[in-house]
Amino acid sequence: MMSAPMLRLEGVQKSFGGLTAVAALSLEVPAGCVAGLMGPNGAGKTTVINLITGLLRADSGVIALDGAPIQHLPVHAIAARGIARTYQNVRLFAGMTALEQVMAGSYLRRRTSLMASFLALPSARAALRMTRRRALDLLARVGMAARADELAETLSYGEQRRIEIARALGAGPRLLLLDEPTAGMNAQESEAIGRLVHTLRDDGLTVLMVEHNVRLVSDFCDQVTVMSFGRALVHGTPTACMADPEVQEAYFGRKEDAQRIRALR
Amino acid sequence: MADFWAAYQSTLGFAMVNAFFALSTYAVLSAGMLSFATVTFAALGGFLGAQLAVHLALPPVLVMPVSALSGALLAYVVALLFLRLDSHWMALASLALVLITRVVALNATALTGGVNGLSVPLSLPLWVLAAILAVICVVFWRLSASWYGIAARAVREDAAVAATLGIPQRRIQTIAFIISGAVGGLGGILLALMLQFLSPETYFIDIAFTMIAAVVLGGSYHWAGAIVGAVVFTALPVLLQAVVPDFEKVANGICLLLIMIFLPRGLIDPRALRLRRARKAPSR
Amino acid sequence: MSLFVEQLINGCALGSLYALFAIGFGLVFATLGILNAAHGTYASWAAIAALAAVQRLGLPFPLAVLVGVAAGGALGVAVDQIAFQPLRRRGAGMLGALITSIAAWIVLDNLAGVATGQDSLSFPTDSYPGGMLHVGGIAFSTMQLITIIAMLAATLGMHLLVRHSRFGAAMRAVGWKEQAAAIVGVDPRRVVLATAFLAGAASGLAGVLGGISTANVSYSLGEGLMLKGFAAVVVGGYDDVRGAALAGVALGILEVMSAQYVSTSLRDGITYALLLGFLLLRPRGLFGGTSFVRA
Ligand SMILES: Nc1ncnc2c1ncn2[C@@H]1O[C@H](COP(=O)(O)OP(=O)(O)OP(=O)(O)O)[C@@H](O)[C@H]1O
Ligand SMILES: [Mg+2]
């Protein structure tokens, strides 16, 4: 936990017209850590993920990966630095099977030239076979191996989410950004995602996860940042954050509600 | 009977040449771009190849690679200029390029023979044409299964998501243009060899519309769709002429309209096939 | 000097036809997202309809123009409903509509050829104001004056409608997203129909006026307008009526002037060289502002 931060946001600001979605946000995610990002609807969590991956450009501030600023890089170059993500509203490619989705995600690991593929050289064929095997392994990892050849859009929402995780892993990232990976899943499925995240961390991946499920965050995250109206309210261990009165106020509206919800857990 | 064969032989030849144009259009379409620039690549490949054949008396085997290469080079330049534009503008700009092509063809008399045209004293046996098409098909088949094919599909379906997976849109689309240029340039010289005569009107808006219609008709989500579309689109007027003489073009248009309305994704649609398979499979 | 001014007027009149074509083409492209290959055939058919109104019904000039404009508009709506509406319902993108518009172009173009007997017809000389006007030693025809005025009126009307009316706001909203029009409080279907009609009518106006002044009523009338009017759309930008109109007029003047002072054979070359220049240097047209976001 004491290693240098892998991801560092410093004074990041983003407005849409008059609306400030992210305001002077600073955030650090140490290497090898599972960090949670929480906050009520519209707090700016997805915007933060979009800023890190370059889909949106920050108005000001610094976003650094391993100490090197990345906020000026094109989206694909940021991905090439080792950042992969999933989407809150699943965005799989239409018409592709589960396996093809993951192979698309493996672009950065293609290991063969265009000319070789063009001429169908043995090296290109071997590389393609390897990509396919790796993609199948990743699908197995998220429990989707049996569905590899099915059209992804015909699968259930939860299954699509898991394919998206496998697709993101295809790029072989060092930092994985998950935007509400358990939305629409039942308790068991969510639990499985949590365990998957832990095994990924144990393999050396750093994870930043937007998550509403308090229980999941408490059980699986090493640190949490709670956002509200574009600002970081508190930062710390899950238990400390949940106990913070300001968080309860922001998250649950009134303190009594928070107490009730906690009692219900 | 001999007449009959002769008539259909030329239809078959034109169907195959159109398949090259359709594949060239498919190459860019499959990376998410609507471009008519194939006509320009074909014009360069056709005129340049024809000149080489006429003046240097090069045999077709040498002319064709030069045509393909020139098309690819031009396509690279076009890609540099066009990939800055968004999709709507690219469609307009490439159509403008087609118009410019004809004017250049009219005025660059040294290359094109201007209004007098250019006769091409070479011909190509049908089986050679078929063999070249077969080779190109193998290349498209290999490519569609390669990392490039999958990346191109990803860019087409959702360029932003593709970028977050590290797939650089510009680079993929530049490659798509270069492939389109090579196949288009090759198609250009093959058309010249089929017609044995070129004029500035040879490579014009008709080809642009025909090939895009052929691709979408055949199915723009699989390379085989381009070939099916080209064959159907070439054979249909010939068949309709037998059924409704004088109105075969009108009937052709109506057929195109009906197919698009009832099969908007074209005759060959891998997604529909997979969906049907998924519905049949009892596993769910 | 008077030759120059006369040629300037010639250019303006010719360019007005391109402009009329371009504003309709651009309107459909910006609002409905359709690259309409059939747009030129509306002009051919409007001219044919107006000619029929003169020859069969003996209608006077203003009514014949009206018949042509109405025919262009009606054809615009008919093509939209037959060729584009089924695809719109399925949410197919710009590609499908391009193909069905090509289909409509093939059908209408060939039928126009049949309607005129593959001939180029012309209006009887007594069926339109054919006189010459002389102002301070400069001569121009009444038809040229009418054409320029018609273009100015259509451009102004269209600009006011698109930019300064509630309906225009809905049009722009439809171009952005169909549900947005409903939020502005206008039925998107009505916006689609109105757009298709207005575009067809503008193309029809160009067809009738062009058919009279070039003495060419045939399928090639629309094709010629298409090739030049399209250049005007690219140079002027399709999302601004004024830009397309200005570019149309400029291209007309350029065409006439280069034929007069440079060379007839290079006339089209100069037009398209300018087009290429614009593509490279100002890829979004004269007034090119914000464009479709690619997201
Ligand atoms: N592209 C955009 N254009 C305009 N406003 C936007 C855009 N993206 C987000 N917003 C606004 O920014 C604010 C933050 O949105 P964001 O999606 O980041 O919230 P979130 O924390 O992810 O919420 P949720 O829990 O609902 O996913 C919201 O008010 C949203 O409406
Ligand atoms: Mg969100």
mmCIF file of C-alpha atoms in Angstrom, chain A residues 3-203:
data_model
loop_
_atom_site.group_PDB
_atom_site.id
_atom_site.type_symbol
_atom_site.label_atom_id
_atom_site.label_comp_id
_atom_site.label_asym_id
_atom_site.label_seq_id
_atom_site.Cartn_x
_atom_site.Cartn_y
_atom_site.Cartn_z
ATOM 1 C CA SER A 3 4.179 2.192 -3.116
ATOM 2 C CA ALA A 4 4.150 5.245 -5.394
ATOM 3 C CA PRO A 5 0.754 6.068 -6.891
ATOM 4 C CA MET A 6 0.085 4.419 -10.211
ATOM 5 C CA LEU A 7 -2.650 6.900 -11.092
ATOM 6 C CA ARG A 8 -2.657 10.475 -9.893
ATOM 7 C CA LEU A 9 -5.264 13.136 -10.605
ATOM 8 C CA GLU A 10 -4.432 16.648 -9.534
ATOM 9 C CA GLY A 11 -6.865 19.561 -9.656
ATOM 10 C CA VAL A 12 -8.822 18.029 -12.510
ATOM 11 C CA GLN A 13 -11.672 20.195 -13.680
ATOM 12 C CA LYS A 14 -14.394 19.541 -16.258
ATOM 13 C CA SER A 15 -17.474 21.582 -17.082
ATOM 14 C CA PHE A 16 -20.272 20.994 -19.550
ATOM 15 C CA GLY A 17 -21.553 24.443 -20.384
ATOM 16 C CA GLY A 18 -22.536 25.873 -17.033
ATOM 17 C CA LEU A 19 -22.474 22.548 -15.227
ATOM 18 C CA THR A 20 -19.301 21.641 -13.405
ATOM 19 C CA ALA A 21 -19.202 17.869 -13.525
ATOM 20 C CA VAL A 22 -15.760 17.517 -11.952
ATOM 21 C CA ALA A 23 -14.317 20.273 -9.788
ATOM 22 C CA ALA A 24 -10.700 20.445 -8.678
ATOM 23 C CA LEU A 25 -10.562 16.718 -8.114
ATOM 24 C CA SER A 26 -7.404 15.172 -6.746
ATOM 25 C CA LEU A 27 -7.098 11.451 -6.397
ATOM 26 C CA GLU A 28 -4.372 8.869 -6.017
ATOM 27 C CA VAL A 29 -4.529 5.168 -6.703
ATOM 28 C CA PRO A 30 -1.457 3.246 -5.488
ATOM 29 C CA ALA A 31 -0.173 0.368 -7.590
ATOM 30 C CA GLY A 32 -1.649 -3.006 -6.710
ATOM 31 C CA CYS A 33 -4.669 -1.556 -5.007
ATOM 32 C CA VAL A 34 -8.404 -1.902 -5.555
ATOM 33 C CA ALA A 35 -9.786 1.593 -5.234
ATOM 34 C CA GLY A 36 -13.482 2.343 -5.017
ATOM 35 C CA LEU A 37 -15.126 5.464 -6.381
ATOM 36 C CA MET A 38 -18.517 6.203 -4.895
ATOM 37 C CA GLY A 39 -21.025 8.965 -4.974
ATOM 38 C CA PRO A 40 -24.680 9.696 -5.651
ATOM 39 C CA ASN A 41 -26.080 9.835 -9.180
ATOM 40 C CA GLY A 42 -24.611 12.661 -11.201
ATOM 41 C CA ALA A 43 -21.647 13.076 -8.857
ATOM 42 C CA GLY A 44 -19.243 12.901 -11.785
ATOM 43 C CA LYS A 45 -17.863 9.380 -11.434
ATOM 44 C CA THR A 46 -18.324 8.367 -15.053
ATOM 45 C CA THR A 47 -16.916 11.708 -16.121
ATOM 46 C CA VAL A 48 -13.762 10.962 -14.131
ATOM 47 C CA ILE A 49 -13.380 7.644 -15.960
ATOM 48 C CA ASN A 50 -13.947 9.391 -19.292
ATOM 49 C CA LEU A 51 -11.300 11.971 -18.400
ATOM 50 C CA ILE A 52 -8.739 9.333 -17.435
ATOM 51 C CA THR A 53 -9.298 7.374 -20.649
ATOM 52 C CA GLY A 54 -9.191 10.535 -22.748
ATOM 53 C CA LEU A 55 -12.735 10.280 -24.129
ATOM 54 C CA LEU A 56 -13.241 13.673 -22.514
ATOM 55 C CA ARG A 57 -10.591 16.361 -22.189
ATOM 56 C CA ALA A 58 -10.103 18.011 -18.821
ATOM 57 C CA ASP A 59 -10.438 21.809 -18.758
ATOM 58 C CA SER A 60 -7.471 21.927 -16.432
ATOM 59 C CA GLY A 61 -5.456 19.730 -14.096
ATOM 60 C CA VAL A 62 -3.054 16.869 -14.467
ATOM 61 C CA ILE A 63 -3.736 13.184 -14.952
ATOM 62 C CA ALA A 64 -0.595 11.096 -14.560
ATOM 63 C CA LEU A 65 0.121 7.420 -14.937
ATOM 64 C CA ASP A 66 3.262 6.280 -13.126
ATOM 65 C CA GLY A 67 4.215 9.907 -12.761
ATOM 66 C CA ALA A 68 3.955 10.756 -16.485
ATOM 67 C CA PRO A 69 1.149 13.089 -17.543
ATOM 68 C CA ILE A 70 -1.241 11.468 -20.004
ATOM 69 C CA GLN A 71 -4.049 14.013 -20.276
ATOM 70 C CA HIS A 72 -2.784 15.315 -23.618
ATOM 71 C CA LEU A 73 -2.445 11.900 -25.282
ATOM 72 C CA PRO A 74 -4.932 10.592 -27.844
ATOM 73 C CA VAL A 75 -7.357 7.974 -26.542
ATOM 74 C CA HIS A 76 -5.657 4.997 -28.171
ATOM 75 C CA ALA A 77 -2.261 6.090 -26.875
ATOM 76 C CA ILE A 78 -3.625 6.252 -23.337
ATOM 77 C CA ALA A 79 -4.886 2.714 -23.788
ATOM 78 C CA ALA A 80 -1.457 1.721 -25.055
ATOM 79 C CA ARG A 81 0.055 3.068 -21.818
ATOM 80 C CA GLY A 82 -1.873 0.349 -20.021
ATOM 81 C CA ILE A 83 -5.296 1.693 -19.091
ATOM 82 C CA ALA A 84 -8.421 -0.293 -19.978
ATOM 83 C CA ARG A 85 -12.028 0.244 -19.014
ATOM 84 C CA THR A 86 -15.593 -1.005 -19.077
ATOM 85 C CA TYR A 87 -18.721 1.062 -19.571
ATOM 86 C CA GLN A 88 -21.647 1.818 -17.330
ATOM 87 C CA ASN A 89 -24.042 1.200 -20.217
ATOM 88 C CA VAL A 90 -22.472 -1.865 -21.784
ATOM 89 C CA ARG A 91 -20.917 -0.924 -25.108
ATOM 90 C CA LEU A 92 -20.091 -4.166 -26.846
ATOM 91 C CA PHE A 93 -19.608 -4.231 -30.625
ATOM 92 C CA ALA A 94 -22.745 -5.173 -32.530
ATOM 93 C CA GLY A 95 -22.550 -8.359 -34.568
ATOM 94 C CA MET A 96 -19.493 -9.817 -32.819
ATOM 95 C CA THR A 97 -19.334 -13.038 -30.858
ATOM 96 C CA ALA A 98 -18.064 -13.019 -27.291
ATOM 97 C CA LEU A 99 -14.724 -14.345 -28.509
ATOM 98 C CA GLU A 100 -14.409 -11.687 -31.210
ATOM 99 C CA GLN A 101 -15.090 -8.967 -28.667
ATOM 100 C CA VAL A 102 -12.162 -10.140 -26.580
ATOM 101 C CA MET A 103 -9.994 -10.511 -29.670
ATOM 102 C CA ALA A 104 -10.832 -6.919 -30.598
ATOM 103 C CA GLY A 105 -9.705 -6.001 -27.098
ATOM 104 C CA SER A 106 -6.441 -7.823 -27.746
ATOM 105 C CA TYR A 107 -5.404 -5.415 -30.507
ATOM 106 C CA LEU A 108 -2.461 -4.101 -28.495
ATOM 107 C CA ARG A 109 -1.163 -7.645 -28.140
ATOM 108 C CA ARG A 110 -1.422 -8.679 -31.771
ATOM 109 C CA ARG A 111 2.310 -9.415 -32.165
ATOM 110 C CA THR A 112 2.252 -9.646 -35.938
ATOM 111 C CA SER A 113 2.508 -7.188 -38.791
ATOM 112 C CA LEU A 114 -0.145 -6.323 -41.311
ATOM 113 C CA MET A 115 1.972 -7.671 -44.143
ATOM 114 C CA ALA A 116 2.327 -11.020 -42.405
ATOM 115 C CA SER A 117 -1.450 -11.241 -41.959
ATOM 116 C CA PHE A 118 -1.922 -10.114 -45.524
ATOM 117 C CA LEU A 119 0.240 -12.907 -46.860
ATOM 118 C CA ALA A 120 -1.114 -15.335 -44.275
ATOM 119 C CA LEU A 121 2.432 -16.182 -43.179
ATOM 120 C CA PRO A 122 2.808 -18.994 -40.643
ATOM 121 C CA SER A 123 3.954 -16.475 -38.048
ATOM 122 C CA ALA A 124 0.736 -14.497 -38.459
ATOM 123 C CA ARG A 125 -1.351 -17.633 -38.220
ATOM 124 C CA ALA A 126 0.462 -18.685 -35.076
ATOM 125 C CA ALA A 127 0.000 -15.240 -33.563
ATOM 126 C CA LEU A 128 -3.702 -15.349 -34.380
ATOM 127 C CA ARG A 129 -4.018 -18.785 -32.794
ATOM 128 C CA MET A 130 -2.308 -17.486 -29.702
ATOM 129 C CA THR A 131 -4.568 -14.430 -29.521
ATOM 130 C CA ARG A 132 -7.560 -16.720 -29.790
ATOM 131 C CA ARG A 133 -6.293 -19.011 -27.059
ATOM 132 C CA ARG A 134 -5.598 -16.073 -24.799
ATOM 133 C CA ALA A 135 -9.049 -14.642 -25.488
ATOM 134 C CA LEU A 136 -10.616 -17.974 -24.587
ATOM 135 C CA ASP A 137 -8.620 -18.039 -21.357
ATOM 136 C CA LEU A 138 -9.881 -14.582 -20.492
ATOM 137 C CA LEU A 139 -13.455 -15.618 -21.212
ATOM 138 C CA ALA A 140 -12.933 -18.615 -18.963
ATOM 139 C CA ARG A 141 -11.634 -16.283 -16.303
ATOM 140 C CA VAL A 142 -14.892 -14.321 -16.273
ATOM 141 C CA GLY A 143 -16.880 -17.557 -16.518
ATOM 142 C CA MET A 144 -17.983 -17.095 -20.104
ATOM 143 C CA ALA A 145 -15.956 -19.762 -21.917
ATOM 144 C CA ALA A 146 -19.060 -21.751 -22.817
ATOM 145 C CA ARG A 147 -20.537 -18.764 -24.567
ATOM 146 C CA ALA A 148 -17.457 -17.891 -26.629
ATOM 147 C CA ASP A 149 -19.077 -18.370 -30.025
ATOM 148 C CA GLU A 150 -22.393 -16.757 -29.253
ATOM 149 C CA LEU A 151 -23.391 -13.342 -30.486
ATOM 150 C CA ALA A 152 -22.706 -11.096 -27.499
ATOM 151 C CA GLU A 153 -25.878 -9.044 -27.942
ATOM 152 C CA THR A 154 -28.023 -12.160 -27.401
ATOM 153 C CA LEU A 155 -26.574 -12.730 -23.928
ATOM 154 C CA SER A 156 -27.942 -11.458 -20.650
ATOM 155 C CA TYR A 157 -26.933 -8.100 -19.235
ATOM 156 C CA GLY A 158 -24.765 -9.628 -16.542
ATOM 157 C CA GLU A 159 -23.039 -11.850 -19.072
ATOM 158 C CA GLN A 160 -22.397 -8.876 -21.338
ATOM 159 C CA ARG A 161 -20.793 -7.028 -18.437
ATOM 160 C CA ARG A 162 -18.442 -9.921 -17.853
ATOM 161 C CA ILE A 163 -17.537 -10.063 -21.533
ATOM 162 C CA GLU A 164 -16.731 -6.374 -21.349
ATOM 163 C CA ILE A 165 -14.336 -7.057 -18.496
ATOM 164 C CA ALA A 166 -12.684 -9.820 -20.520
ATOM 165 C CA ARG A 167 -12.440 -7.470 -23.500
ATOM 166 C CA ALA A 168 -10.751 -4.838 -21.346
ATOM 167 C CA LEU A 169 -8.336 -7.455 -19.992
ATOM 168 C CA GLY A 170 -7.503 -8.438 -23.568
ATOM 169 C CA ALA A 171 -5.361 -5.341 -23.919
ATOM 170 C CA GLY A 172 -3.253 -6.542 -21.004
ATOM 171 C CA PRO A 173 -3.705 -3.360 -18.964
ATOM 172 C CA ARG A 174 -1.948 -2.395 -15.756
ATOM 173 C CA LEU A 175 -4.835 -0.221 -14.635
ATOM 174 C CA LEU A 176 -8.415 -1.377 -15.038
ATOM 175 C CA LEU A 177 -11.286 1.083 -14.715
ATOM 176 C CA LEU A 178 -14.661 -0.528 -14.022
ATOM 177 C CA ASP A 179 -17.771 1.650 -14.271
ATOM 178 C CA GLU A 180 -20.478 0.028 -12.141
ATOM 179 C CA PRO A 181 -19.480 -3.539 -13.042
ATOM 180 C CA THR A 182 -22.253 -5.081 -10.965
ATOM 181 C CA ALA A 183 -25.183 -2.899 -12.027
ATOM 182 C CA GLY A 184 -28.172 -5.139 -12.699
ATOM 183 C CA MET A 185 -26.556 -8.190 -11.106
ATOM 184 C CA ASN A 186 -27.877 -10.157 -8.161
ATOM 185 C CA ALA A 187 -25.940 -10.605 -4.926
ATOM 186 C CA GLN A 188 -24.227 -13.807 -6.002
ATOM 187 C CA GLU A 189 -23.121 -12.444 -9.347
ATOM 188 C CA SER A 190 -21.851 -9.265 -7.694
ATOM 189 C CA GLU A 191 -19.905 -11.317 -5.216
ATOM 190 C CA ALA A 192 -18.321 -13.216 -8.114
ATOM 191 C CA ILE A 193 -17.248 -9.946 -9.717
ATOM 192 C CA GLY A 194 -15.713 -8.876 -6.404
ATOM 193 C CA ARG A 195 -13.740 -12.093 -6.171
ATOM 194 C CA LEU A 196 -12.639 -11.721 -9.794
ATOM 195 C CA VAL A 197 -11.367 -8.235 -9.022
ATOM 196 C CA HIS A 198 -9.363 -9.637 -6.133
ATOM 197 C CA THR A 199 -7.735 -12.322 -8.270
ATOM 198 C CA LEU A 200 -6.872 -9.668 -10.838
ATOM 199 C CA ARG A 201 -5.246 -7.567 -8.145
ATOM 200 C CA ASP A 202 -3.330 -10.575 -6.932
ATOM 201 C CA ASP A 203 -2.011 -10.943 -10.492
#
